PDB file of C-alpha atoms in Angstrom:
ATOM      1  CA  UNK A   1      -3.404  19.626   9.418  1.00  0.00           C
ATOM      2  CA  UNK A   2      -5.984  20.757   6.924  1.00  0.00           C
ATOM      3  CA  UNK A   3      -4.229  21.154   3.620  1.00  0.00           C
ATOM      4  CA  UNK A   4      -5.773  22.381   0.389  1.00  0.00           C
ATOM      5  CA  UNK A   5      -6.766  19.095  -1.170  1.00  0.00           C
ATOM      6  CA  UNK A   6      -8.116  17.830  -4.447  1.00  0.00           C
ATOM      7  CA  UNK A   7     -11.288  15.836  -4.877  1.00  0.00           C
ATOM      8  CA  UNK A   8     -10.929  12.092  -5.419  1.00  0.00           C
ATOM      9  CA  UNK A   9     -11.654  12.342  -9.184  1.00  0.00           C
ATOM     10  CA  UNK A  10      -9.127  15.199  -9.493  1.00  0.00           C
ATOM     11  CA  UNK A  11      -6.483  13.194  -7.635  1.00  0.00           C
ATOM     12  CA  UNK A  12      -7.079  10.168  -9.841  1.00  0.00           C
ATOM     13  CA  UNK A  13      -6.715  12.190 -13.028  1.00  0.00           C
ATOM     14  CA  UNK A  14      -3.685  14.176 -11.852  1.00  0.00           C
ATOM     15  CA  UNK A  15      -1.644  11.361 -10.329  1.00  0.00           C
ATOM     16  CA  UNK A  16       1.539  10.531 -12.217  1.00  0.00           C
ATOM     17  CA  UNK A  17       4.451   8.224 -11.514  1.00  0.00           C
ATOM     18  CA  UNK A  18       7.305  10.591 -10.690  1.00  0.00           C
ATOM     19  CA  UNK A  19      10.884   9.340 -10.779  1.00  0.00           C
ATOM     20  CA  UNK A  20      12.781  12.535  -9.945  1.00  0.00           C
ATOM     21  CA  UNK A  21      12.200  14.723  -6.882  1.00  0.00           C
ATOM     22  CA  UNK A  22      13.223  18.038  -5.402  1.00  0.00           C
ATOM     23  CA  UNK A  23      15.227  17.832  -2.157  1.00  0.00           C
ATOM     24  CA  UNK A  24      12.514  19.756  -0.284  1.00  0.00           C
ATOM     25  CA  UNK A  25      11.290  17.962   2.871  1.00  0.00           C
ATOM     26  CA  UNK A  26       7.663  17.054   3.457  1.00  0.00           C
ATOM     27  CA  UNK A  27       5.873  18.944   6.204  1.00  0.00           C
ATOM     28  CA  UNK A  28       5.545  16.457   9.111  1.00  0.00           C
ATOM     29  CA  UNK A  29       1.865  17.284   9.577  1.00  0.00           C
ATOM     30  CA  UNK A  30       1.185  16.634   5.900  1.00  0.00           C
ATOM     31  CA  UNK A  31       3.039  13.315   6.093  1.00  0.00           C
ATOM     32  CA  UNK A  32       1.003  12.323   9.132  1.00  0.00           C
ATOM     33  CA  UNK A  33      -2.210  13.184   7.303  1.00  0.00           C
ATOM     34  CA  UNK A  34      -1.080  11.134   4.315  1.00  0.00           C
ATOM     35  CA  UNK A  35      -0.368   8.126   6.535  1.00  0.00           C
ATOM     36  CA  UNK A  36      -3.708   8.456   8.305  1.00  0.00           C
ATOM     37  CA  UNK A  37      -5.506   8.527   4.960  1.00  0.00           C
ATOM     38  CA  UNK A  38      -3.483   5.560   3.723  1.00  0.00           C
ATOM     39  CA  UNK A  39      -4.439   3.427   6.680  1.00  0.00           C
ATOM     40  CA  UNK A  40      -8.125   4.046   5.988  1.00  0.00           C
ATOM     41  CA  UNK A  41      -7.737   1.508   3.177  1.00  0.00           C
ATOM     42  CA  UNK A  42      -9.880  -1.609   3.523  1.00  0.00           C
ATOM     43  CA  UNK A  43      -8.534  -5.109   4.061  1.00  0.00           C
ATOM     44  CA  UNK A  44     -10.178  -8.524   4.061  1.00  0.00           C
ATOM     45  CA  UNK A  45     -12.089  -9.003   7.326  1.00  0.00           C
ATOM     46  CA  UNK A  46     -10.533  -5.704   8.400  1.00  0.00           C
ATOM     47  CA  UNK A  47      -7.530  -7.797   9.443  1.00  0.00           C
ATOM     48  CA  UNK A  48      -5.233  -4.856   8.640  1.00  0.00           C
ATOM     49  CA  UNK A  49      -2.483  -7.306   7.784  1.00  0.00           C
ATOM     50  CA  UNK A  50      -0.300  -4.611   6.250  1.00  0.00           C
ATOM     51  CA  UNK A  51       2.086  -2.104   7.727  1.00  0.00           C
ATOM     52  CA  UNK A  52       4.236   0.741   6.470  1.00  0.00           C
ATOM     53  CA  UNK A  53       7.882   1.353   7.228  1.00  0.00           C
ATOM     54  CA  UNK A  54       8.514   5.072   6.707  1.00  0.00           C
ATOM     55  CA  UNK A  55      12.107   5.572   5.583  1.00  0.00           C
ATOM     56  CA  UNK A  56      13.355   9.170   5.682  1.00  0.00           C
ATOM     57  CA  UNK A  57      17.071   8.908   6.504  1.00  0.00           C
ATOM     58  CA  UNK A  58      19.534   9.342   3.651  1.00  0.00           C
ATOM     59  CA  UNK A  59      21.242   6.079   4.603  1.00  0.00           C
ATOM     60  CA  UNK A  60      17.970   4.148   4.683  1.00  0.00           C
ATOM     61  CA  UNK A  61      16.834   5.541   1.358  1.00  0.00           C
ATOM     62  CA  UNK A  62      20.230   4.749  -0.168  1.00  0.00           C
ATOM     63  CA  UNK A  63      19.852   1.134   0.949  1.00  0.00           C
ATOM     64  CA  UNK A  64      16.445   0.987  -0.706  1.00  0.00           C
ATOM     65  CA  UNK A  65      17.887   2.440  -3.908  1.00  0.00           C
ATOM     66  CA  UNK A  66      20.574  -0.234  -3.887  1.00  0.00           C
ATOM     67  CA  UNK A  67      17.937  -2.909  -3.262  1.00  0.00           C
ATOM     68  CA  UNK A  68      16.051  -1.509  -6.265  1.00  0.00           C
ATOM     69  CA  UNK A  69      19.044  -1.967  -8.566  1.00  0.00           C
ATOM     70  CA  UNK A  70      20.057   1.686  -8.382  1.00  0.00           C
ATOM     71  CA  UNK A  71      16.707   3.282  -9.201  1.00  0.00           C
ATOM     72  CA  UNK A  72      16.932   6.957  -8.179  1.00  0.00           C
ATOM     73  CA  UNK A  73      13.525   7.467  -6.593  1.00  0.00           C
ATOM     74  CA  UNK A  74      14.409   6.461  -3.010  1.00  0.00           C
ATOM     75  CA  UNK A  75      17.601   8.520  -3.028  1.00  0.00           C
ATOM     76  CA  UNK A  76      15.895  11.645  -4.343  1.00  0.00           C
ATOM     77  CA  UNK A  77      12.506  11.533  -2.610  1.00  0.00           C
ATOM     78  CA  UNK A  78      12.546  12.613   1.047  1.00  0.00           C
ATOM     79  CA  UNK A  79      10.244   9.736   2.032  1.00  0.00           C
ATOM     80  CA  UNK A  80      10.022   6.118   0.959  1.00  0.00           C
ATOM     81  CA  UNK A  81       7.124   4.012   2.175  1.00  0.00           C
ATOM     82  CA  UNK A  82       7.759   0.274   2.298  1.00  0.00           C
ATOM     83  CA  UNK A  83       4.497  -1.665   2.421  1.00  0.00           C
ATOM     84  CA  UNK A  84       4.891  -4.862   4.413  1.00  0.00           C
ATOM     85  CA  UNK A  85       2.361  -7.701   4.128  1.00  0.00           C
ATOM     86  CA  UNK A  86       1.901  -9.901   7.199  1.00  0.00           C
ATOM     87  CA  UNK A  87       0.672 -13.354   6.209  1.00  0.00           C
ATOM     88  CA  UNK A  88       0.477 -14.479   9.838  1.00  0.00           C
ATOM     89  CA  UNK A  89      -1.551 -11.546  11.222  1.00  0.00           C
ATOM     90  CA  UNK A  90      -4.704 -13.667  11.379  1.00  0.00           C
ATOM     91  CA  UNK A  91      -3.151 -15.986  13.967  1.00  0.00           C
ATOM     92  CA  UNK A  92      -3.165 -13.306  16.671  1.00  0.00           C
ATOM     93  CA  UNK A  93      -6.316 -12.704  18.785  1.00  0.00           C
ATOM     94  CA  UNK A  94      -6.791  -9.234  17.240  1.00  0.00           C
ATOM     95  CA  UNK A  95      -9.448  -8.476  19.843  1.00  0.00           C
ATOM     96  CA  UNK A  96      -8.995  -4.739  19.266  1.00  0.00           C
ATOM     97  CA  UNK A  97     -10.318  -5.114  15.715  1.00  0.00           C
ATOM     98  CA  UNK A  98     -13.496  -6.892  16.785  1.00  0.00           C
ATOM     99  CA  UNK A  99     -14.008  -4.659  19.833  1.00  0.00           C
ATOM    100  CA  UNK A 100     -13.725  -1.451  17.806  1.00  0.00           C
ATOM    101  CA  UNK A 101     -16.078  -2.731  15.102  1.00  0.00           C
ATOM    102  CA  UNK A 102     -18.570  -3.870  17.723  1.00  0.00           C
ATOM    103  CA  UNK A 103     -18.588  -0.560  19.572  1.00  0.00           C
ATOM    104  CA  UNK A 104     -19.148   1.364  16.355  1.00  0.00           C
ATOM    105  CA  UNK A 105     -22.022  -0.891  15.332  1.00  0.00           C
ATOM    106  CA  UNK A 106     -20.208  -2.021  12.195  1.00  0.00           C
ATOM    107  CA  UNK A 107     -20.204  -5.670  13.298  1.00  0.00           C
ATOM    108  CA  UNK A 108     -22.923  -7.637  15.032  1.00  0.00           C
ATOM    109  CA  UNK A 109     -22.388 -10.731  17.190  1.00  0.00           C
ATOM    110  CA  UNK A 110     -22.802 -13.100  14.239  1.00  0.00           C
ATOM    111  CA  UNK A 111     -20.187 -11.335  12.149  1.00  0.00           C
ATOM    112  CA  UNK A 112     -17.804 -11.142  15.104  1.00  0.00           C
ATOM    113  CA  UNK A 113     -18.191 -14.896  15.610  1.00  0.00           C
ATOM    114  CA  UNK A 114     -17.255 -15.485  11.963  1.00  0.00           C
ATOM    115  CA  UNK A 115     -14.231 -13.218  12.412  1.00  0.00           C
ATOM    116  CA  UNK A 116     -13.184 -15.154  15.518  1.00  0.00           C
ATOM    117  CA  UNK A 117     -13.486 -18.486  13.693  1.00  0.00           C
ATOM    118  CA  UNK A 118     -10.919 -17.390  11.072  1.00  0.00           C
ATOM    119  CA  UNK A 119     -12.614 -19.835   8.685  1.00  0.00           C
ATOM    120  CA  UNK A 120     -11.612 -17.916   5.561  1.00  0.00           C
ATOM    121  CA  UNK A 121      -8.003 -17.664   6.713  1.00  0.00           C
ATOM    122  CA  UNK A 122      -7.834 -21.384   7.421  1.00  0.00           C
ATOM    123  CA  UNK A 123      -9.072 -21.916   3.870  1.00  0.00           C
ATOM    124  CA  UNK A 124      -6.434 -19.527   2.508  1.00  0.00           C
ATOM    125  CA  UNK A 125      -3.810 -21.376   4.519  1.00  0.00           C
ATOM    126  CA  UNK A 126      -4.905 -24.715   3.079  1.00  0.00           C
ATOM    127  CA  UNK A 127      -4.702 -23.302  -0.446  1.00  0.00           C
ATOM    128  CA  UNK A 128      -1.347 -21.596   0.100  1.00  0.00           C
ATOM    129  CA  UNK A 129      -2.816 -18.120  -0.481  1.00  0.00           C
ATOM    130  CA  UNK A 130      -2.107 -16.305   2.797  1.00  0.00           C
ATOM    131  CA  UNK A 131       0.814 -14.325   1.375  1.00  0.00           C
ATOM    132  CA  UNK A 132      -1.155 -13.382  -1.741  1.00  0.00           C
ATOM    133  CA  UNK A 133      -4.067 -12.206   0.390  1.00  0.00           C
ATOM    134  CA  UNK A 134      -1.865 -10.011   2.584  1.00  0.00           C
ATOM    135  CA  UNK A 135      -0.044  -8.543  -0.425  1.00  0.00           C
ATOM    136  CA  UNK A 136      -3.394  -7.661  -2.031  1.00  0.00           C
ATOM    137  CA  UNK A 137      -4.397  -5.773   1.100  1.00  0.00           C
ATOM    138  CA  UNK A 138      -1.061  -3.954   1.193  1.00  0.00           C
ATOM    139  CA  UNK A 139      -1.411  -2.941  -2.456  1.00  0.00           C
ATOM    140  CA  UNK A 140      -4.836  -1.447  -1.778  1.00  0.00           C
ATOM    141  CA  UNK A 141      -3.252   0.668   0.963  1.00  0.00           C
ATOM    142  CA  UNK A 142      -0.446   1.703  -1.383  1.00  0.00           C
ATOM    143  CA  UNK A 143      -3.017   2.941  -3.896  1.00  0.00           C
ATOM    144  CA  UNK A 144      -4.619   5.023  -1.163  1.00  0.00           C
ATOM    145  CA  UNK A 145      -1.172   6.464  -0.369  1.00  0.00           C
ATOM    146  CA  UNK A 146      -0.580   7.582  -3.946  1.00  0.00           C
ATOM    147  CA  UNK A 147      -3.990   9.207  -4.283  1.00  0.00           C
ATOM    148  CA  UNK A 148      -3.627  10.887  -0.885  1.00  0.00           C
ATOM    149  CA  UNK A 149      -0.209  12.195  -1.916  1.00  0.00           C
ATOM    150  CA  UNK A 150      -1.638  13.701  -5.097  1.00  0.00           C
ATOM    151  CA  UNK A 151      -4.545  15.253  -3.209  1.00  0.00           C
ATOM    152  CA  UNK A 152      -2.092  16.826  -0.754  1.00  0.00           C
ATOM    153  CA  UNK A 153       0.058  18.334  -3.494  1.00  0.00           C
ATOM    154  CA  UNK A 154       2.784  15.696  -3.426  1.00  0.00           C
ATOM    155  CA  UNK A 155       4.191  13.351  -6.038  1.00  0.00           C
ATOM    156  CA  UNK A 156       4.665   9.602  -5.777  1.00  0.00           C
ATOM    157  CA  UNK A 157       5.964   6.531  -7.546  1.00  0.00           C
ATOM    158  CA  UNK A 158       5.016   2.894  -7.005  1.00  0.00           C
ATOM    159  CA  UNK A 159       8.253   0.949  -7.368  1.00  0.00           C
ATOM    160  CA  UNK A 160       8.677  -2.479  -8.840  1.00  0.00           C
ATOM    161  CA  UNK A 161      11.994  -4.057  -9.672  1.00  0.00           C
ATOM    162  CA  UNK A 162      13.756  -4.693  -6.365  1.00  0.00           C
ATOM    163  CA  UNK A 163      15.364  -7.586  -4.533  1.00  0.00           C
ATOM    164  CA  UNK A 164      12.931  -8.543  -1.744  1.00  0.00           C
ATOM    165  CA  UNK A 165      15.688  -9.939   0.459  1.00  0.00           C
ATOM    166  CA  UNK A 166      17.654  -6.688   0.229  1.00  0.00           C
ATOM    167  CA  UNK A 167      14.552  -4.582   0.901  1.00  0.00           C
ATOM    168  CA  UNK A 168      13.757  -6.697   3.951  1.00  0.00           C
ATOM    169  CA  UNK A 169      17.330  -6.310   5.165  1.00  0.00           C
ATOM    170  CA  UNK A 170      17.156  -2.537   4.637  1.00  0.00           C
ATOM    171  CA  UNK A 171      14.200  -2.266   7.021  1.00  0.00           C
ATOM    172  CA  UNK A 172      15.375  -4.881   9.512  1.00  0.00           C
ATOM    173  CA  UNK A 173      13.050  -7.807   8.813  1.00  0.00           C
ATOM    174  CA  UNK A 174      15.425 -10.134   6.971  1.00  0.00           C
ATOM    175  CA  UNK A 175      14.693 -12.923   9.459  1.00  0.00           C
ATOM    176  CA  UNK A 176      10.883 -12.742   9.122  1.00  0.00           C
ATOM    177  CA  UNK A 177       9.604 -15.326   6.669  1.00  0.00           C
ATOM    178  CA  UNK A 178       6.023 -14.428   7.621  1.00  0.00           C
ATOM    179  CA  UNK A 179       6.474 -10.921   6.226  1.00  0.00           C
ATOM    180  CA  UNK A 180       6.599  -9.987   2.550  1.00  0.00           C
ATOM    181  CA  UNK A 181       7.399  -6.778   0.711  1.00  0.00           C
ATOM    182  CA  UNK A 182       4.391  -5.696  -1.336  1.00  0.00           C
ATOM    183  CA  UNK A 183       5.651  -2.463  -2.882  1.00  0.00           C
ATOM    184  CA  UNK A 184       7.764   0.628  -2.262  1.00  0.00           C
ATOM    185  CA  UNK A 185       6.144   4.030  -2.792  1.00  0.00           C
ATOM    186  CA  UNK A 186       8.315   7.133  -2.871  1.00  0.00           C
ATOM    187  CA  UNK A 187       6.765  10.439  -1.811  1.00  0.00           C
ATOM    188  CA  UNK A 188       8.030  13.975  -2.348  1.00  0.00           C
ATOM    189  CA  UNK A 189       7.882  17.137  -4.406  1.00  0.00           C
ATOM    190  CA  UNK A 190       8.187  16.472  -8.115  1.00  0.00           C
ATOM    191  CA  UNK A 191      11.188  17.825  -9.979  1.00  0.00           C
ATOM    192  CA  UNK A 192       9.468  17.143 -13.303  1.00  0.00           C
ATOM    193  CA  UNK A 193       6.035  17.354 -14.878  1.00  0.00           C
ATOM    194  CA  UNK A 194       5.602  14.011 -16.567  1.00  0.00           C
ATOM    195  CA  UNK A 195       2.902  13.851 -19.234  1.00  0.00           C
ATOM    196  CA  UNK A 196       0.137  11.299 -18.981  1.00  0.00           C
ATOM    197  CA  UNK A 197       1.221   8.179 -20.923  1.00  0.00           C
ATOM    198  CA  UNK A 198      -2.394   7.401 -21.791  1.00  0.00           C
ATOM    199  CA  UNK A 199      -4.693   4.489 -21.086  1.00  0.00           C
ATOM    200  CA  UNK A 200      -6.493   2.112 -23.397  1.00  0.00           C
ATOM    201  CA  UNK A 201     -10.159   2.912 -24.108  1.00  0.00           C
ATOM    202  CA  UNK A 202     -12.762   1.221 -21.919  1.00  0.00           C
ATOM    203  CA  UNK A 203     -13.950  -1.039 -24.723  1.00  0.00           C
ATOM    204  CA  UNK A 204     -10.492  -2.659 -24.708  1.00  0.00           C
ATOM    205  CA  UNK A 205     -10.404  -3.370 -21.001  1.00  0.00           C
ATOM    206  CA  UNK A 206     -13.938  -3.426 -19.566  1.00  0.00           C
ATOM    207  CA  UNK A 207     -16.258  -6.356 -20.254  1.00  0.00           C
ATOM    208  CA  UNK A 208     -19.895  -7.109 -19.445  1.00  0.00           C
ATOM    209  CA  UNK A 209     -20.539 -10.306 -17.507  1.00  0.00           C
ATOM    210  CA  UNK A 210     -17.749 -12.384 -19.112  1.00  0.00           C
ATOM    211  CA  UNK A 211     -14.159 -11.728 -20.053  1.00  0.00           C
ATOM    212  CA  UNK A 212     -13.543 -11.761 -23.791  1.00  0.00           C
ATOM    213  CA  UNK A 213     -10.529 -11.142 -25.979  1.00  0.00           C
TER     214      UNK A 213
END
């Protein structure tokens, strides 16, 4: 579906964290477009070690609200996206990833050989950073989701403050230690128009060459 969309700079400037939503459903074609845009997000070695569980049922969203200590966003928004980070994705052959990149010309034989060696992932494993790496990739995708939602005329909220065990139980992965919950993003039509809370000026947060305080 081709919706009237905003430019990337417009979406960045207009995005707000919305905590209250109208009960209006999201057009299925618009939701599909949002998900397709979200999954264009990059990941280390294109491992795509992140997935989304799309929760639309009232019961499922209620469970997420309970897991988030009663926060209203999942109950009110028609869609809640649970971003799941897979710290063990690198162990699979993932031949489809290399084959697709090779056919498109994005990867040459040397790069594919490095991908197949999994050297960086072995290093992450040795340093205990596999979960962190997968969560980073999932968070990048979640950012894409929020900007895509804004561009498509929808509101969103990245949710922190939830019990990971309860969230995992709500989406049926309570027995998967290899999977982690990165973030929940609610999507819907805003019931409010929240003002921009402001950001610090660049000179407070952007540094040249070295971090200084």
